[in-house]
Coordinates of N, CA, C and O in Angstrom, one line a residue:
M16 N 6.4 42.6 -87.6 CA 6.4 41.1 -87.7 C 7.3 39.9 -88.5 O 7.9 41.0 -89.7
T17 N 8.6 39.3 -88.2 CA 10.0 38.9 -88.5 C 9.8 37.3 -88.8 O 9.2 37.0 -87.9
A18 N 10.4 37.1 -89.5 CA 10.6 35.8 -89.3 C 11.6 34.9 -88.6 O 12.4 36.0 -87.8
P19 N 11.4 33.7 -87.6 CA 11.8 33.4 -86.9 C 13.3 33.3 -87.2 O 13.4 32.5 -87.7
S20 N 14.2 33.6 -86.1 CA 15.9 34.1 -86.3 C 16.2 32.3 -85.8 O 15.8 32.3 -84.4
T21 N 17.8 31.8 -86.3 CA 17.5 30.4 -85.2 C 19.0 31.3 -84.4 O 19.7 30.8 -83.4
F22 N 19.4 32.3 -83.9 CA 20.3 33.4 -83.6 C 19.5 34.0 -81.9 O 18.5 33.8 -81.8
G23 N 20.7 33.8 -81.1 CA 20.1 33.3 -79.8 C 19.7 32.0 -79.2 O 18.8 32.0 -77.9
L24 N 19.3 31.4 -80.0 CA 18.9 29.6 -80.0 C 19.8 29.0 -79.7 O 20.9 29.1 -79.4
S25 N 19.3 28.2 -78.8 CA 19.8 26.4 -78.4 C 20.6 26.1 -79.4 O 19.8 26.1 -80.1
T26 N 21.7 25.4 -79.1 CA 21.9 24.6 -79.9 C 21.1 23.7 -80.4 O 20.6 22.9 -81.8
E27 N 20.2 22.8 -79.3 CA 19.2 21.7 -79.7 C 18.4 22.5 -81.2 O 17.5 21.5 -81.8
A28 N 17.8 23.8 -80.8 CA 17.2 24.6 -81.6 C 17.4 24.3 -82.9 O 16.9 24.2 -83.9
R29 N 18.7 25.3 -83.0 CA 19.3 25.6 -84.0 C 19.2 24.2 -85.1 O 19.5 24.0 -86.8
N30 N 20.3 22.9 -84.2 CA 20.0 21.7 -84.6 C 18.6 21.0 -85.0 O 18.5 21.0 -86.7
L31 N 17.5 21.5 -84.9 CA 16.5 21.1 -84.8 C 15.6 22.0 -86.7 O 15.2 21.6 -87.3
H32 N 16.0 23.2 -85.9 CA 15.9 24.2 -87.5 C 16.8 23.9 -88.9 O 16.0 24.0 -90.0
W33 N 17.8 23.3 -88.5 CA 18.9 23.1 -90.0 C 18.2 21.6 -89.8 O 18.1 21.2 -91.6
L34 N 17.8 20.5 -88.9 CA 16.9 19.0 -90.1 C 16.2 19.4 -90.8 O 16.0 18.9 -91.9
L35 N 15.3 20.4 -90.1 CA 13.9 20.9 -90.9 C 14.2 20.9 -92.5 O 13.8 20.5 -93.2
S36 N 15.1 21.8 -92.1 CA 15.6 23.3 -93.5 C 16.3 21.8 -94.6 O 16.1 21.6 -95.7
N37 N 16.6 20.9 -94.0 CA 17.5 20.2 -95.1 C 16.5 19.2 -95.2 O 16.8 18.3 -96.4
L38 N 15.2 18.2 -94.6 CA 14.1 17.8 -95.0 C 13.4 18.2 -96.0 O 13.1 17.7 -97.5
V39 N 13.2 19.7 -96.3 CA 12.9 20.1 -97.2 C 13.8 20.3 -98.8 O 13.5 20.0 -100.2
E40 N 14.9 20.8 -98.3 CA 15.9 20.6 -99.5 C 16.9 19.5 -100.0 O 16.6 19.6 -101.5
E41 N 16.4 18.8 -99.8 CA 17.4 17.0 -99.7 C 16.3 15.9 -100.2 O 16.6 15.5 -100.8
V42 N 15.1 16.4 -100.3 CA 13.9 15.5 -100.4 C 13.0 16.2 -101.8 O 12.2 16.9 -101.5
P43 N 13.1 15.2 -102.6 CA 12.2 15.8 -103.8 C 10.9 15.6 -103.5 O 10.2 14.8 -103.2
G44 N 10.1 16.8 -104.1 CA 8.9 16.9 -104.1 C 8.1 17.5 -102.7 O 7.2 17.3 -102.5
V45 N 9.1 17.8 -101.7 CA 8.9 18.2 -100.4 C 8.2 19.4 -100.6 O 9.6 20.6 -101.0
H46 N 7.5 20.2 -100.1 CA 6.9 22.0 -100.4 C 7.3 22.4 -99.2 O 7.8 23.1 -99.3
S47 N 6.5 21.4 -98.0 CA 7.1 22.6 -96.8 C 6.6 21.3 -95.5 O 6.4 20.0 -95.6
V48 N 7.2 22.0 -94.7 CA 7.9 20.7 -93.3 C 7.3 21.3 -92.2 O 7.3 23.0 -91.9
T49 N 6.6 21.0 -90.7 CA 6.4 21.8 -89.9 C 6.4 20.8 -88.7 O 6.1 19.8 -89.5
V50 N 6.7 21.2 -87.8 CA 6.6 20.4 -86.6 C 5.8 21.1 -85.6 O 5.3 22.2 -85.1
V51 N 4.7 20.3 -85.3 CA 3.6 20.7 -84.4 C 3.8 20.0 -82.9 O 3.6 19.0 -82.8
S52 N 3.5 21.1 -81.8 CA 3.1 20.5 -80.0 C 1.8 19.9 -79.9 O 0.8 20.0 -81.2
S53 N 1.7 19.2 -79.4 CA 0.9 18.3 -79.0 C -0.9 19.0 -78.6 O -1.6 18.7 -78.8
D54 N -0.6 20.3 -78.4 CA -1.3 21.5 -78.4 C -2.3 21.8 -79.6 O -2.5 23.2 -79.0
G55 N -1.2 21.5 -80.3 CA -1.5 22.0 -81.9 C -0.6 23.8 -82.6 O -1.1 24.3 -83.5
L56 N 0.3 23.6 -81.6 CA 1.1 24.8 -81.7 C 2.0 24.7 -82.7 O 2.6 23.9 -82.6
M57 N 2.1 25.2 -83.6 CA 3.3 25.5 -84.7 C 4.8 25.7 -84.1 O 4.9 27.0 -83.0
L58 N 5.6 24.4 -83.7 CA 6.9 24.5 -83.2 C 7.9 25.5 -84.3 O 9.0 26.2 -84.0
L59 N 8.1 24.8 -85.2 CA 9.3 24.8 -86.4 C 8.4 24.7 -87.7 O 7.8 24.4 -88.1
S60 N 9.0 25.8 -88.5 CA 8.5 25.4 -89.6 C 9.8 25.7 -91.2 O 10.2 26.4 -90.5
S61 N 9.5 25.0 -92.2 CA 10.2 24.9 -93.2 C 10.7 26.6 -94.0 O 10.8 26.5 -94.5
D62 N 9.1 27.2 -93.2 CA 8.6 28.2 -94.9 C 8.3 29.6 -93.4 O 7.2 29.5 -93.4
P63 N 9.6 30.0 -93.0 CA 9.6 31.1 -91.9 C 9.0 32.1 -92.8 O 8.5 33.4 -92.5
G64 N 9.2 32.4 -94.4 CA 8.8 33.7 -95.2 C 6.8 33.6 -95.2 O 6.7 34.8 -95.4
H65 N 6.2 32.5 -94.6 CA 4.8 32.7 -94.9 C 4.8 33.5 -93.8 O 3.2 34.1 -93.9
L66 N 5.3 33.2 -93.1 CA 4.9 34.6 -91.7 C 4.9 36.1 -91.5 O 3.8 36.6 -91.2
T67 N 5.7 36.3 -92.8 CA 5.7 37.6 -93.3 C 5.3 38.1 -93.8 O 5.1 39.2 -94.8
A68 N 4.0 37.3 -94.6 CA 3.4 37.2 -95.5 C 2.3 38.9 -95.3 O 2.4 39.8 -96.4
K69 N 1.8 38.8 -93.8 CA 1.0 40.2 -93.8 C 1.6 41.1 -94.0 O 1.1 42.5 -94.3
A70 N 3.1 41.3 -93.5 CA 3.6 42.6 -93.1 C 4.2 43.0 -94.4 O 4.1 43.9 -94.5
A71 N 4.7 42.3 -95.1 CA 4.8 42.4 -96.5 C 4.1 43.1 -97.4 O 4.1 44.1 -98.1
G72 N 2.7 42.6 -97.4 CA 1.5 43.0 -97.8 C 1.8 43.3 -100.0 O 2.5 42.6 -100.2
P73 N 0.4 43.2 -100.1 CA 0.2 43.6 -101.6 C 1.2 44.4 -102.3 O 1.5 43.6 -103.5
A74 N 1.9 44.8 -102.1 CA 2.7 45.5 -102.9 C 4.1 44.7 -102.9 O 4.9 45.1 -103.7
A75 N 4.6 43.8 -102.5 CA 5.7 43.1 -102.3 C 5.3 41.2 -103.1 O 6.2 40.9 -103.3
G76 N 3.7 41.5 -103.5 CA 3.6 40.4 -104.5 C 2.8 39.4 -103.3 O 2.9 38.0 -103.4
V77 N 3.0 39.5 -102.5 CA 2.1 39.0 -101.2 C 0.9 38.8 -100.9 O 0.4 40.2 -100.4
S78 N 0.3 37.6 -101.0 CA -1.3 37.8 -100.5 C -1.5 37.6 -98.6 O -0.7 37.0 -98.4
D79 N -2.4 38.1 -98.0 CA -2.8 37.6 -96.9 C -3.5 36.1 -96.5 O -4.3 36.1 -97.5
G80 N -2.9 35.4 -95.7 CA -3.4 34.1 -95.4 C -3.1 33.1 -97.1 O -3.9 32.7 -97.4
P81 N -1.4 33.0 -97.6 CA -1.4 32.6 -98.7 C -1.6 30.6 -98.6 O -1.5 30.6 -97.4
R82 N -2.4 30.3 -99.3 CA -3.0 28.8 -98.9 C -1.7 28.2 -99.0 O -0.6 28.3 -100.0
G83 N -1.7 27.2 -98.5 CA -0.7 26.1 -98.1 C 0.3 26.7 -97.5 O 1.5 26.3 -97.7
S84 N 0.3 28.0 -96.5 CA 1.2 28.2 -96.2 C 1.7 27.1 -94.6 O 0.8 26.7 -94.1
S85 N 2.5 27.7 -93.8 CA 3.1 26.4 -93.5 C 2.0 26.9 -91.7 O 1.5 25.6 -91.2
A86 N 1.3 28.0 -91.8 CA 0.4 28.0 -90.8 C -1.3 27.3 -91.2 O -1.2 26.4 -90.3
D87 N -1.3 26.9 -92.2 CA -2.2 26.3 -93.0 C -1.8 24.8 -92.8 O -2.8 23.8 -92.1
L88 N -0.4 24.7 -93.0 CA 0.1 22.7 -92.9 C 0.0 22.8 -90.9 O -0.2 21.6 -91.1
A89 N 0.1 23.4 -90.2 CA 0.4 23.5 -89.3 C -0.7 23.0 -88.6 O -1.6 21.4 -87.6
T90 N -2.0 23.4 -88.6 CA -3.5 23.2 -88.4 C -3.4 22.0 -89.0 O -4.2 21.1 -88.1
I91 N -3.6 21.7 -90.4 CA -4.5 20.7 -91.3 C -3.0 19.2 -90.7 O -3.7 18.0 -89.6
V92 N -2.3 19.1 -89.7 CA -1.6 18.4 -89.1 C -1.9 18.5 -87.7 O -2.1 17.0 -87.7
S93 N -2.2 18.8 -87.4 CA -3.1 19.1 -85.7 C -4.2 18.5 -86.1 O -4.3 17.2 -84.9
G94 N -5.1 18.7 -86.9 CA -6.7 17.9 -87.2 C -6.0 16.8 -87.7 O -6.9 16.1 -86.8
I95 N -5.5 16.3 -88.5 CA -5.3 14.8 -88.8 C -4.7 14.4 -88.1 O -5.4 13.1 -87.5
G96 N -3.6 14.9 -86.3 CA -3.1 13.6 -85.4 C -4.3 13.6 -84.6 O -4.4 12.5 -84.3
S97 N -5.1 14.4 -84.2 CA -6.4 14.7 -83.4 C -7.3 13.3 -83.8 O -7.9 11.9 -83.2
L98 N -7.5 13.3 -85.0 CA -8.8 12.2 -85.9 C -8.4 11.0 -85.7 O -8.6 9.9 -85.5
T99 N -7.1 11.4 -85.9 CA -6.7 9.8 -86.0 C -6.0 9.1 -84.6 O -6.0 7.8 -84.8
V100 N -5.6 9.9 -83.9 CA -6.2 9.4 -82.7 C -7.2 9.2 -82.1 O -7.5 7.5 -81.3
G101 N -8.4 9.6 -82.5 CA -9.5 9.4 -81.9 C -10.0 7.9 -82.7 O -10.8 7.2 -82.0
A102 N -9.6 7.6 -83.7 CA -10.0 6.9 -84.7 C -9.5 5.6 -83.9 O -9.8 3.9 -83.7
A103 N -8.0 6.0 -83.9 CA -6.9 4.7 -83.4 C -7.6 4.3 -81.9 O -7.6 2.9 -81.5
K104 N -7.9 5.4 -80.4 CA -8.8 4.7 -79.6 C -10.1 3.5 -79.9 O -10.4 3.1 -78.7
L105 N -11.0 4.0 -80.5 CA -12.2 3.4 -81.0 C -12.2 1.9 -81.5 O -12.5 1.1 -81.3
M106 N -10.9 1.9 -82.3 CA -10.9 0.8 -82.8 C -9.7 0.3 -82.3 O -9.4 -1.0 -82.4
D107 N -9.0 0.3 -81.3 CA -8.4 -0.4 -80.0 C -7.0 -0.8 -80.8 O -5.6 -1.7 -81.1
G108 N -6.4 0.6 -81.8 CA -5.7 0.5 -82.6 C -3.8 0.7 -81.8 O -2.8 0.2 -82.5
G109 N -4.4 1.1 -81.0 CA -2.8 1.8 -80.6 C -1.6 2.9 -81.0 O -3.1 3.9 -81.5
G110 N -0.9 3.0 -80.6 CA -0.8 4.7 -81.1 C -0.4 5.1 -82.4 O 0.0 3.4 -83.1
V111 N -0.5 5.9 -83.2 CA -0.6 5.6 -84.5 C 0.7 6.7 -84.9 O 1.4 7.5 -84.2
K112 N 1.7 6.1 -85.8 CA 3.1 6.0 -85.8 C 2.7 7.2 -87.4 O 4.0 8.0 -87.0
Q113 N 1.5 7.0 -88.0 CA 2.0 7.7 -89.3 C 0.8 7.8 -89.8 O 0.2 6.4 -90.3
T114 N 0.7 8.9 -90.8 CA -0.7 8.9 -91.2 C -0.5 9.5 -92.5 O 0.5 10.4 -93.1
M115 N -1.0 9.1 -94.1 CA -0.8 10.1 -95.1 C -2.0 10.0 -96.2 O -2.9 9.0 -95.8
V116 N -2.2 11.4 -96.8 CA -3.5 11.6 -96.9 C -2.9 12.0 -98.6 O -2.1 12.8 -98.9
A117 N -3.5 11.1 -99.8 CA -2.9 11.2 -101.1 C -4.1 12.2 -101.3 O -5.3 11.4 -101.7
M118 N -4.2 13.1 -102.3 CA -4.6 13.9 -103.3 C -4.6 14.5 -104.5 O -3.3 13.9 -105.1
D119 N -5.2 14.6 -105.9 CA -5.0 14.8 -106.9 C -3.7 15.6 -107.2 O -2.9 15.3 -107.7
E120 N -3.2 16.6 -106.3 CA -2.6 17.8 -106.4 C -1.6 17.9 -105.4 O -0.7 18.7 -105.4
G121 N -1.3 17.0 -104.7 CA -0.6 16.8 -103.2 C -0.5 15.9 -102.5 O -1.3 15.0 -102.4
S122 N 0.2 15.6 -101.6 CA -0.1 15.0 -100.7 C 0.5 15.3 -98.7 O 1.2 16.2 -99.4
V123 N -0.2 14.9 -98.0 CA 0.4 15.0 -97.1 C 0.5 13.7 -95.5 O -0.1 13.5 -95.7
F124 N 1.9 14.4 -95.1 CA 2.4 13.1 -94.5 C 2.4 13.4 -93.1 O 2.7 14.6 -92.4
V125 N 1.8 12.5 -92.0 CA 1.9 12.9 -90.5 C 2.4 12.0 -89.8 O 2.2 10.8 -90.4
M126 N 3.4 12.1 -88.8 CA 3.9 11.8 -88.0 C 4.2 11.6 -86.8 O 4.8 12.7 -86.5
S127 N 4.5 10.7 -85.9 CA 3.9 11.5 -84.7 C 6.1 11.4 -84.3 O 6.6 11.0 -84.5
I128 N 6.3 12.4 -83.1 CA 7.8 12.2 -82.7 C 7.7 11.8 -81.4 O 8.5 10.7 -81.2
S129 N 7.1 12.7 -80.3 CA 6.8 12.3 -79.2 C 6.4 13.3 -78.4 O 6.0 14.2 -78.9
D130 N 5.4 12.7 -76.7 CA 4.8 13.9 -76.5 C 3.7 13.9 -77.0 O 3.4 14.9 -76.5
G131 N 3.3 13.3 -77.8 CA 2.2 14.1 -78.4 C 2.2 15.1 -79.8 O 1.8 15.7 -80.8
S132 N 3.5 15.5 -80.0 CA 4.3 16.6 -81.0 C 4.4 15.6 -82.4 O 4.0 14.4 -82.5
L133 N 4.0 16.0 -83.4 CA 4.0 15.8 -85.0 C 5.0 16.4 -85.6 O 5.1 17.5 -85.9
L134 N 5.3 16.0 -87.1 CA 6.1 15.7 -87.5 C 4.9 16.2 -89.1 O 4.4 15.2 -89.6
G135 N 4.8 17.0 -90.0 CA 4.0 17.0 -90.7 C 4.3 17.7 -92.1 O 5.5 18.8 -92.5
V136 N 4.5 16.9 -93.5 CA 4.8 17.0 -94.7 C 4.0 17.3 -95.6 O 3.3 16.6 -95.9
H137 N 4.2 18.8 -96.5 CA 3.2 19.0 -97.6 C 4.2 18.6 -99.1 O 5.4 19.0 -98.9
A138 N 3.4 17.5 -99.7 CA 4.7 17.3 -100.8 C 3.5 17.2 -102.1 O 2.7 17.1 -102.2
T139 N 4.8 16.9 -103.5 CA 3.8 17.1 -104.8 C 3.1 15.8 -105.0 O 3.2 14.3 -104.4
P140 N 2.3 15.5 -105.2 CA 1.2 14.1 -105.6 C 2.1 12.8 -106.7 O 2.2 11.9 -106.3
D141 N 3.2 13.6 -107.0 CA 4.5 12.6 -107.9 C 5.5 12.2 -107.2 O 6.3 11.8 -107.5
C142 N 5.9 12.4 -105.6 CA 6.5 11.9 -104.8 C 7.1 11.1 -104.4 O 5.7 10.1 -104.7
D143 N 7.8 10.8 -104.2 CA 8.0 8.9 -104.0 C 7.6 8.6 -102.5 O 8.5 9.4 -101.7
M144 N 6.3 8.6 -102.4 CA 6.1 8.4 -100.6 C 7.4 7.5 -99.6 O 7.1 7.8 -98.7
S145 N 7.9 6.6 -100.2 CA 8.9 5.6 -99.0 C 9.4 6.5 -99.2 O 10.4 6.7 -97.7
V146 N 10.8 7.5 -100.3 CA 11.7 8.4 -99.3 C 11.2 9.7 -98.7 O 12.2 9.6 -97.9
V147 N 9.8 10.1 -99.2 CA 9.7 10.6 -98.0 C 9.3 10.4 -96.4 O 10.1 10.8 -95.3
A148 N 8.5 9.3 -96.6 CA 8.4 8.9 -95.1 C 9.8 8.0 -94.8 O 9.8 8.2 -93.0
Y149 N 10.5 7.9 -95.3 CA 11.9 7.3 -94.6 C 12.9 8.8 -94.0 O 13.5 8.5 -93.2
H150 N 12.6 9.7 -94.8 CA 13.5 11.0 -94.2 C 12.4 11.7 -92.5 O 13.2 11.6 -91.8
M151 N 11.5 11.5 -93.1 CA 10.8 11.5 -92.0 C 11.1 11.0 -90.7 O 11.0 11.7 -89.5
A152 N 11.0 9.4 -90.7 CA 11.6 8.6 -90.2 C 13.1 9.1 -89.4 O 13.3 9.0 -87.6
L153 N 13.9 9.2 -90.4 CA 15.1 10.1 -89.3 C 14.8 11.0 -88.8 O 16.0 11.4 -87.7
F154 N 13.8 12.1 -89.1 CA 14.0 13.8 -88.4 C 13.7 12.9 -86.9 O 14.0 13.9 -86.2
V155 N 12.5 12.5 -87.2 CA 11.7 11.7 -86.3 C 12.8 11.2 -85.4 O 13.2 11.4 -83.6
G156 N 14.0 10.3 -85.6 CA 14.6 9.6 -84.8 C 15.8 10.8 -84.0 O 16.0 10.3 -83.1
R157 N 15.7 12.0 -85.0 CA 16.9 12.5 -84.8 C 16.0 13.7 -83.6 O 17.2 14.2 -82.9
A158 N 15.2 14.1 -83.7 CA 14.4 15.0 -83.3 C 14.2 14.4 -82.0 O 13.7 15.1 -80.7
G159 N 13.3 13.1 -81.7 CA 12.3 12.9 -80.7 C 13.3 12.9 -79.6 O 12.4 12.9 -78.3
H160 N 14.3 12.4 -78.8 CA 14.7 13.0 -77.6 C 15.5 13.4 -77.5 O 15.5 13.7 -76.3
V161 N 15.4 15.0 -78.2 CA 15.9 16.2 -78.1 C 14.7 17.7 -77.8 O 15.0 18.5 -77.1
L162 N 13.7 16.4 -78.1 CA 12.3 17.6 -78.8 C 11.7 17.7 -76.4 O 10.4 16.7 -76.7
T163 N 12.6 18.1 -75.9 CA 12.2 17.9 -74.5 C 11.1 19.2 -74.3 O 11.1 20.0 -75.0
P164 N 10.3 19.2 -73.2 CA 9.5 20.3 -72.7 C 10.2 21.5 -72.3 O 9.9 22.8 -73.2
E165 N 11.4 21.7 -72.3 CA 12.1 23.0 -72.1 C 12.6 23.2 -73.7 O 12.1 24.6 -74.1
L166 N 12.3 22.4 -74.7 CA 13.2 22.8 -75.9 C 11.5 23.3 -76.5 O 11.8 24.5 -77.1
R167 N 10.8 22.5 -76.3 CA 9.3 23.2 -77.0 C 9.2 24.1 -76.9 O 8.4 25.3 -77.6
S168 N 9.2 24.6 -75.2 CA 9.1 25.7 -74.5 C 9.8 27.0 -75.7 O 8.9 28.1 -75.9
E169 N 11.1 26.6 -75.5 CA 11.9 27.9 -76.6 C 11.5 27.5 -77.8 O 11.8 28.8 -78.6
L170 N 11.2 26.9 -78.6 CA 10.6 27.0 -80.1 C 9.4 28.0 -80.8 O 9.1 28.8 -81.2
R171 N 8.6 27.4 -78.9 CA 7.2 28.6 -79.1 C 7.7 29.5 -79.2 O 6.6 30.5 -79.7
T172 N 8.0 29.7 -77.7 CA 8.8 31.3 -77.5 C 9.5 32.1 -79.2 O 8.8 33.2 -79.3
S173 N 10.1 31.2 -79.8 CA 10.8 32.0 -80.9 C 8.9 32.5 -81.9 O 10.2 33.4 -82.4
M174 N 8.3 31.6 -82.4 CA 7.6 31.3 -83.1 C 6.7 32.4 -83.0 O 6.2 33.3 -83.6
E175 N 6.2 32.4 -81.4 CA 5.3 33.7 -81.1 C 6.4 35.3 -81.1 O 5.5 36.5 -81.5
S176 N 7.4 35.0 -80.8 CA 8.0 35.9 -81.3 C 8.3 37.0 -82.6 O 8.9 37.7 -82.5
A177 N 7.9 36.0 -83.6 CA 8.8 35.9 -84.9 C 7.2 36.3 -85.7 O 7.0 37.1 -86.6
L178 N 5.8 36.6 -84.4 CA 4.7 37.6 -85.1 C 4.5 38.5 -84.7 O 3.8 39.7 -84.8

């Protein structure tokens, strides 16, 4: 099991990886970021180290299934996305643009990208929510038009080969 590499990926895929990494590095309070396809599969992750946690094992000081891992975030984002889409249909609310869950010890933000794909962010409880939402909107604006079915397939294959 190895972390996904941008080596051998298309320019669009490498650019999305760069944008995702930038979101974590430049926005204060952001722990991790993930992009999830409409069928709930993780396409991109800002935290590929968690993918190798099982391979590294306890000797490396890493546990199986770390709490708050990118896989966990992808699952949560997919679930929140499904729940809010269902709620919007029941209330004739139209499309869901953004969802935010504020907790005592953190926040989760979910924003629609395109074709049902979602951007999810896990942040600290004291993050500036408007700054996080602004940077998420920038990512969505840049990623939405390039996240074609072909690119989603390439990203999915890249994530699967890392496992």
